[in-house]
Short mmCIF file of C-alpha atoms in Angstrom, two decimals:
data_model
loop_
_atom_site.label_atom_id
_atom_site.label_comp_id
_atom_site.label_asym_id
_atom_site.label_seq_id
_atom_site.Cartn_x
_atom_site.Cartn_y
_atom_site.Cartn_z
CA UNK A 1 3.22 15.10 -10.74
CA UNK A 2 0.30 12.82 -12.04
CA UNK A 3 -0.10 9.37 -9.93
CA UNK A 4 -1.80 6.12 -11.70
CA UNK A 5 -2.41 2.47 -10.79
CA UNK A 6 -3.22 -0.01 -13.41
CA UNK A 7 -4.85 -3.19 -11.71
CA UNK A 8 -5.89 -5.09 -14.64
CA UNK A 9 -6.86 -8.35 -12.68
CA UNK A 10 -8.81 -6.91 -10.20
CA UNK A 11 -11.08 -8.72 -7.04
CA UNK A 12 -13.50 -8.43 -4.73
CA UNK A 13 -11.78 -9.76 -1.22
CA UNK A 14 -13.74 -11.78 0.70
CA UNK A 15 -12.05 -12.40 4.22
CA UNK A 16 -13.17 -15.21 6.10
CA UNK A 17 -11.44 -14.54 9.90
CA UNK A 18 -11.29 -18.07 11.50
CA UNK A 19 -10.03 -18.83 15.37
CA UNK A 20 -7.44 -21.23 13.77
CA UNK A 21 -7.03 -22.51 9.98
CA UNK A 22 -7.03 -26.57 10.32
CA UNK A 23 -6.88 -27.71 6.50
CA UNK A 24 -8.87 -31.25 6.22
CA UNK A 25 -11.24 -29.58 9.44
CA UNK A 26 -14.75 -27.50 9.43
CA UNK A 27 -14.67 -24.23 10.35
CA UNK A 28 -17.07 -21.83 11.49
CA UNK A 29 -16.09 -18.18 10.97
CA UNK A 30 -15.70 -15.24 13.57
CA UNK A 31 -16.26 -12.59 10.75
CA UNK A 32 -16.86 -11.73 6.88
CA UNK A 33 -16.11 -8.78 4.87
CA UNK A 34 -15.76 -7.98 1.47
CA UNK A 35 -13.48 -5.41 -0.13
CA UNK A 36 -12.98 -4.39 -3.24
CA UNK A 37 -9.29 -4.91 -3.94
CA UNK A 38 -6.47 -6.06 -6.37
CA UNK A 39 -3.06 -4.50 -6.25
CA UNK A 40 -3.38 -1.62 -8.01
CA UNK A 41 -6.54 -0.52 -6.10
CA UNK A 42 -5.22 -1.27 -2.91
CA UNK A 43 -2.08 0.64 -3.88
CA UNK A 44 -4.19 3.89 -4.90
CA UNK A 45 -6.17 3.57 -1.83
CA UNK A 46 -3.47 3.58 0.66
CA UNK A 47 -2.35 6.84 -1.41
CA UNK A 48 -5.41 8.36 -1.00
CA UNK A 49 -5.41 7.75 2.75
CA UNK A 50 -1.68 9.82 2.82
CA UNK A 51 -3.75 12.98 1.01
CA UNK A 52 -2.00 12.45 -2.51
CA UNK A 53 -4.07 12.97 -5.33
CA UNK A 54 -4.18 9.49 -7.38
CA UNK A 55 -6.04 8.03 -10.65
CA UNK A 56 -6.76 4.17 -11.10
CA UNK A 57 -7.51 2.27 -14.29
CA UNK A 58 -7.60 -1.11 -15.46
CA UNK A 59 -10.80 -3.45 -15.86
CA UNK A 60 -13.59 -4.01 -14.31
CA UNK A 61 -16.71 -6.13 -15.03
CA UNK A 62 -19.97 -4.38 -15.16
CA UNK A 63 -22.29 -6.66 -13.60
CA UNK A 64 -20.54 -6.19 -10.16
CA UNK A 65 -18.81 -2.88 -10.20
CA UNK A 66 -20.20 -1.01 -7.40
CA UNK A 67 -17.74 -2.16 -5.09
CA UNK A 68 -15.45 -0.46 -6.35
CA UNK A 69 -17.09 2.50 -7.24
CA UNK A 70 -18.04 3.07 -4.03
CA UNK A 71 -14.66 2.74 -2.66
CA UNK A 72 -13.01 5.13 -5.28
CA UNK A 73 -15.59 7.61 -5.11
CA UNK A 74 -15.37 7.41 -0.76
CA UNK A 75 -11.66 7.80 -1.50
CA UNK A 76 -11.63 10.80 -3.96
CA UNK A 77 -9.65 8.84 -6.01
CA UNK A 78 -10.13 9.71 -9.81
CA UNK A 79 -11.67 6.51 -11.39
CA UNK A 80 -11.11 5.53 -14.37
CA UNK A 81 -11.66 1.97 -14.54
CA UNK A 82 -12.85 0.26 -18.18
CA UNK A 83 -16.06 -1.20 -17.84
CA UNK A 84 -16.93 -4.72 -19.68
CA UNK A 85 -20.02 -7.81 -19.97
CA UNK A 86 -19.38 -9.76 -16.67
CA UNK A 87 -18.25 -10.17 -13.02
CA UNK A 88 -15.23 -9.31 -11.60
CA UNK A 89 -13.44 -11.90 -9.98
CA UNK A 90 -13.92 -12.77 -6.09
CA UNK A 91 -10.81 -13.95 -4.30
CA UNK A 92 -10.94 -15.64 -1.00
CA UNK A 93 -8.75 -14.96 1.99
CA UNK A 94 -8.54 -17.07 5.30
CA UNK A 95 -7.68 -15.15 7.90
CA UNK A 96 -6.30 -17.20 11.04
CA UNK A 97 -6.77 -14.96 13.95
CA UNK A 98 -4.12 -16.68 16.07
CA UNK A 99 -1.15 -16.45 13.99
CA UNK A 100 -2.25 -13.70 12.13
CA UNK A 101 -1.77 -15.45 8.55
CA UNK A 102 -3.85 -15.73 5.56
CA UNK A 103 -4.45 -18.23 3.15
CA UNK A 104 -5.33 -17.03 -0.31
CA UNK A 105 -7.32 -18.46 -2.84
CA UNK A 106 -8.02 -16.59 -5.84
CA UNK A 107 -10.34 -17.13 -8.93
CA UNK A 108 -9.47 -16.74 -12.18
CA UNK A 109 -10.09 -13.08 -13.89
CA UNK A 110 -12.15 -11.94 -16.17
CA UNK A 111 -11.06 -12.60 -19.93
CA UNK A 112 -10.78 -9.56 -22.48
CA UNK A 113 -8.87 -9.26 -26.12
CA UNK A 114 -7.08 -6.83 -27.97
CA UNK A 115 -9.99 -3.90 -28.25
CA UNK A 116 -10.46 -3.85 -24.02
CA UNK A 117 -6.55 -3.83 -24.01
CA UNK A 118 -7.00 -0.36 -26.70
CA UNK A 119 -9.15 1.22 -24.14
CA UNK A 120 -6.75 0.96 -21.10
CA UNK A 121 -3.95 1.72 -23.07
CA UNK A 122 -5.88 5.73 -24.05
CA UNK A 123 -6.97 5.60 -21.25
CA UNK A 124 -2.98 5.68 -19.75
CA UNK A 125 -1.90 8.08 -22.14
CA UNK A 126 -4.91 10.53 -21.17
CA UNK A 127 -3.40 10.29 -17.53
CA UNK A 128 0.36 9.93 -17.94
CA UNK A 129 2.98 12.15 -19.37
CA UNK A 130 6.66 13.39 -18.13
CA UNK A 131 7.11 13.18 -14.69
CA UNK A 132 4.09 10.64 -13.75
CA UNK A 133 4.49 7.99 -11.80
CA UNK A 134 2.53 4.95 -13.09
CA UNK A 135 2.50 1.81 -11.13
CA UNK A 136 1.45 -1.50 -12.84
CA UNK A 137 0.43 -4.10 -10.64
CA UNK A 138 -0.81 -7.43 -9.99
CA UNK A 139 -1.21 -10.99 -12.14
CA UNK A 140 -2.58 -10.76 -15.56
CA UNK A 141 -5.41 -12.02 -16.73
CA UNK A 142 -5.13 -15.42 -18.85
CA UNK A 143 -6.06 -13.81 -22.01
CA UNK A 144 -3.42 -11.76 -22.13
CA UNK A 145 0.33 -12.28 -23.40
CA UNK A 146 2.78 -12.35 -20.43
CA UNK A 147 4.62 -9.16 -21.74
CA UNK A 148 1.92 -7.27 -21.77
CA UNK A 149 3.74 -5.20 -18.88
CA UNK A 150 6.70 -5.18 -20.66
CA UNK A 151 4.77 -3.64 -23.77
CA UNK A 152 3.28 -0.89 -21.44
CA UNK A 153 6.44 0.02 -19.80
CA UNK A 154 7.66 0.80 -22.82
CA UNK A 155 5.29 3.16 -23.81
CA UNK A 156 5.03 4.96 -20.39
CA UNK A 157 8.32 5.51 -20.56
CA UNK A 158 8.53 6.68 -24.08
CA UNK A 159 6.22 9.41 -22.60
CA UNK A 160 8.66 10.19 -19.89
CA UNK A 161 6.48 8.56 -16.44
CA UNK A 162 8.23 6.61 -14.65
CA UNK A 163 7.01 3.20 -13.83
CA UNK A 164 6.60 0.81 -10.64
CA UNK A 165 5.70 -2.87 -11.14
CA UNK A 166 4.57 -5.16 -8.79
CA UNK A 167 4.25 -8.18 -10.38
CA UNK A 168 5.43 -11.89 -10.28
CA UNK A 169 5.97 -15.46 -12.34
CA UNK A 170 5.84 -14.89 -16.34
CA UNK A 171 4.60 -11.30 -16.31
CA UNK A 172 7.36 -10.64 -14.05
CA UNK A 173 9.79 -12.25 -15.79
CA UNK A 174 9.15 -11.22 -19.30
CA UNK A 175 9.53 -7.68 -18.19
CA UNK A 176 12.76 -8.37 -16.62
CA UNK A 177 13.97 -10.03 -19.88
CA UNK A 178 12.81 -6.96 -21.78
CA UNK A 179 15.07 -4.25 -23.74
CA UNK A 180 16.34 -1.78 -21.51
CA UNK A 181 13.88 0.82 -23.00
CA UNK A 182 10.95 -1.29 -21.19
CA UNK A 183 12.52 -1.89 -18.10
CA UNK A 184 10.50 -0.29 -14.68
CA UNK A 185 12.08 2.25 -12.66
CA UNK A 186 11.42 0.66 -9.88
CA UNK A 187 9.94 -3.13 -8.99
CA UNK A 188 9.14 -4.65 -5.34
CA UNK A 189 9.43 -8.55 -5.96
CA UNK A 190 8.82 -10.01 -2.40
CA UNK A 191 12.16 -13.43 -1.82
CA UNK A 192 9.98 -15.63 -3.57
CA UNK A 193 9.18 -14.26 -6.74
CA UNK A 194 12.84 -13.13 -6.49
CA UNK A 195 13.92 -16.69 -6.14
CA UNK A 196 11.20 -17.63 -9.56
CA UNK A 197 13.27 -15.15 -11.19
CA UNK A 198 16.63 -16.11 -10.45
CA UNK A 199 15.79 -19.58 -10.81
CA UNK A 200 17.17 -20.87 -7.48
CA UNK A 201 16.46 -20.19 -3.88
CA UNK A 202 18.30 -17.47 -2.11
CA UNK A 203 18.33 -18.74 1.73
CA UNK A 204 20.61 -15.96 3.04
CA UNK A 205 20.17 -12.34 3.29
CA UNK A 206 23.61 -12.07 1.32
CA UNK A 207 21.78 -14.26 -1.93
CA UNK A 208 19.13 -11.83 -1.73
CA UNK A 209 21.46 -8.73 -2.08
CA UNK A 210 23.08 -10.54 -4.65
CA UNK A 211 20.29 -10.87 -6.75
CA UNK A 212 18.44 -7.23 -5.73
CA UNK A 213 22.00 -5.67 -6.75
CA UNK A 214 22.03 -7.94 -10.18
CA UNK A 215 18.91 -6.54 -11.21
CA UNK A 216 19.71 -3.09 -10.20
CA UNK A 217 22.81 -3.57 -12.66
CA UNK A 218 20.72 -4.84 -15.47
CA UNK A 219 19.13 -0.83 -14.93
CA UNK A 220 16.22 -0.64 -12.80
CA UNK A 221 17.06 2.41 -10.61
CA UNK A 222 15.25 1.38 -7.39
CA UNK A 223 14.68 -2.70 -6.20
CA UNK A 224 12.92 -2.91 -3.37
CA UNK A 225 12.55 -6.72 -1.60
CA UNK A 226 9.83 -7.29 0.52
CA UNK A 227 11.08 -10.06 3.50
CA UNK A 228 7.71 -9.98 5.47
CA UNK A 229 8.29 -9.35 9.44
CA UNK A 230 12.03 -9.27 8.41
CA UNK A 231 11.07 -5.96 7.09
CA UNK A 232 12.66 -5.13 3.50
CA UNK A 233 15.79 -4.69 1.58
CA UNK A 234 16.45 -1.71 -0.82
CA UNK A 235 19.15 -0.95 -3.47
CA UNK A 236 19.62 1.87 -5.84
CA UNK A 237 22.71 3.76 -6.99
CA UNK A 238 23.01 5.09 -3.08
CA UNK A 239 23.83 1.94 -1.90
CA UNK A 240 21.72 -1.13 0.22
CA UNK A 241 19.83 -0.62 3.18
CA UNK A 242 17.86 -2.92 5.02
CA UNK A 243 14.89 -1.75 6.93
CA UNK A 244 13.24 -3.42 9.91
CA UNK A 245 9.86 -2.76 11.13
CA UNK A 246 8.82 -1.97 14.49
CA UNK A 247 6.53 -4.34 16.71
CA UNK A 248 3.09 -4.02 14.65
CA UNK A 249 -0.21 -5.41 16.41
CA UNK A 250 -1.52 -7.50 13.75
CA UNK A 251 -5.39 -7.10 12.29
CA UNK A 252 -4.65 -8.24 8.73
CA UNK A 253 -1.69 -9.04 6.61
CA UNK A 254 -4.12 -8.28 3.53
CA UNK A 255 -2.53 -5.60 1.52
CA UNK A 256 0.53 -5.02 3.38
CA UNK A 257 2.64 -5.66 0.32
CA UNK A 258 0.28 -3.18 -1.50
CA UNK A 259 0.96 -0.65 1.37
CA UNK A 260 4.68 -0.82 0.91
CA UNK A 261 4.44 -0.13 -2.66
CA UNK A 262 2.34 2.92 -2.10
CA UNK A 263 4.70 4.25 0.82
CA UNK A 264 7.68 3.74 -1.96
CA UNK A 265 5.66 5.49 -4.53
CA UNK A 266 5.06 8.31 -1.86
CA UNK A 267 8.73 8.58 -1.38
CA UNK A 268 9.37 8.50 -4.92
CA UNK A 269 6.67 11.34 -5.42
CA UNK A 270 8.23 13.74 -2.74
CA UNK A 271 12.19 12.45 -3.79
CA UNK A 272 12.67 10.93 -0.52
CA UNK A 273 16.41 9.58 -0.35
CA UNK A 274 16.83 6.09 -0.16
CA UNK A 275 16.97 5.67 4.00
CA UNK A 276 14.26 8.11 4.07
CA UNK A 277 12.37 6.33 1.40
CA UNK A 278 12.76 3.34 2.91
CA UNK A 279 11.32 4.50 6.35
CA UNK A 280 8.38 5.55 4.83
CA UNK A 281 7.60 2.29 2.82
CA UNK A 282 7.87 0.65 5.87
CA UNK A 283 5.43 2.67 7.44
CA UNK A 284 2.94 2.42 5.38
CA UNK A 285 2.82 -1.28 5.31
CA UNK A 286 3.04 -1.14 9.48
CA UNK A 287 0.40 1.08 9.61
CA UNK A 288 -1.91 -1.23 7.10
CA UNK A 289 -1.05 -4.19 9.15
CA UNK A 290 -3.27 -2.27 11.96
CA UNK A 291 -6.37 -1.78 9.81
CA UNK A 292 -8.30 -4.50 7.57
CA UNK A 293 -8.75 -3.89 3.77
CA UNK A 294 -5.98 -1.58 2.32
CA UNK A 295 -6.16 1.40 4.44
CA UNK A 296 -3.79 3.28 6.42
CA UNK A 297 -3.86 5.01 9.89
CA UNK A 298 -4.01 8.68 9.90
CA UNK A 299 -0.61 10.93 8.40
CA UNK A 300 0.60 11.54 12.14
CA UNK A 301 0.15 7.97 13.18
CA UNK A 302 2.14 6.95 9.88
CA UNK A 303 5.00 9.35 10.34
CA UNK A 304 5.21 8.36 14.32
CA UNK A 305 6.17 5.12 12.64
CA UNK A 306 8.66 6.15 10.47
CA UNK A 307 9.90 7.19 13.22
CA UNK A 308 10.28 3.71 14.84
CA UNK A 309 11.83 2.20 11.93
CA UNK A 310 16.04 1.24 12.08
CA UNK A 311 17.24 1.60 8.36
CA UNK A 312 21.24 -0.26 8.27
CA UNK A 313 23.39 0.26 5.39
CA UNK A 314 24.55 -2.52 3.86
CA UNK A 315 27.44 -1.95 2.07
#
């Protein structure tokens, strides 16, 4: 089974770690490391790190594309990234090293039309076919038509891969909106894009059910919430479970929601049922939440943590 991110507003992370953020104050910085990152990166890296084979594509801009390179090729992960004029994006993250929070700031992407768009788009069929599991993730660049997702959902599916988006606002929501021939398989909205796309706020656990089961209704076999140190909620056709993570020293909540998605696309890959599934998603993000940059512990330190994790049915 063939594994592929698409990341096609990718970043270079800069962390800034700061002894406490004080908007309105000057700072001066403990630390400063750069990453190269964006969701669908960060989501093949942590894959990597758990031994599965993995391929990532999207766009990247050639005047500063070493990064990434680098990081792909330390990873073994197969890269496959489309190359254009320019620089890819740097996004800034504050890192407050007494609450553990960051504060992001990201740039706009790089711009592209309709020929770059061709490229990824062979590029996806060259690496996807029945029984792949493609995961789409991250904002879109403004050049490009909010359903583009929705567009390349379609045709994954049409070539029998199954597809995970992680994605929020108007990309988000014109997928969601889409035929059920170009719906994902699986999404992981964290409670506030969930409350964008329900178009209200959902203040109790029982509103986000609600809306997790609603859009598991509309056909999208696995919804997967992300609630932060509340851990994460999970419905498919065998049922609702809730999973809570166990006490995680903190390093950096960078990537942790990129970590989940790869632990859920690791369970997906191996046909983990749902409690089991659910364990491992955890895990991964638990794990990340010990490291900086999107990497994961070793496999035994991972599965110890599974371990840890209390899964409750919900219904």
């Amino acid at each position: 089974m063939s594994l592929v991110t698409l990341t096609l507003n990718p970043a270079i992370d800069q962390t800034v770690t700061l002894d406490a953020l004080t908007p309105g104050s000057v700072h001066r910085a403990r630390s400063v490391w750069a990453d190269a990152g964006g969701k669908g990166v960060n989501v093949a890296s942590c894959l990597a790190d758990w031994g599965l084979p993995v391929a990532a594509t999207g766009v990247l801009g050639q005047d500063n594309a070493a990064p990434f390179t680098q990081l792909l090729a330390a990873k073994g992960i197969d890269d496959r990234f489309v190359w254009i004029p320019g620089e890819t994006r740097t996004n800034l993250k504050l890192l407050d090293a007494g609450s553990g929070e960051t504060t992001d700031i990201n740039l706009p992407g790089l711009e592209f039309g309709p020929s770059t768009v061709e490229a990824v788009r062979a590029v996806l069929g060259d690496l996807t076919g029945a029984g792949s599991l493609a995961v789409l993730a991250g904002s879109l660049p403004r050049s490009l038509a909010a359903d583009t997702y929705a567009r390349l959902t379609a045709e994954l599916k049409r070539r029998g891969a199954r597809v995970v988006l992680d994605a929020s606002g108007p990309a988000l929501a014109a997928t969601l909106a889409a035929g059920p021939d170009a719906l994902p398989d699986a999404i992981k909205p964290n409670r506030h894009e969930l409350e964008e796309w329900a178009g209200h706020p959902l203040p109790e656990s029982a509103d986000v059910l609600d809306a997790a089961r609603s859009l598991q209704r509309r056909g999208i076999a696995l919804v997967c919430v992300s609630l932060g140190a509340e851990g994460a909620l999970f419905v498919s056709s065998e049922g609702a479970f809730r999973a809570l993570p166990p006490p995680t020293r903190v390093a950096s909540t960078v990537g942790a929601g990129d970590a989940l998605v790869a632990g859920l696309v690791a369970g997906l890959h191996d046909g983990l049922a749902l409690p089991d599934l659910a364990r491992r998603a955890l895990a991964f993000a638990a794990g990340k939440l010990s490291r900086t940059g999107a990497n994961l512990p070793g496999r035994t330190e991972v599965e110890a943590l599974a371990r840890e994790i209390r899964v409750e049915r919900l219904d």
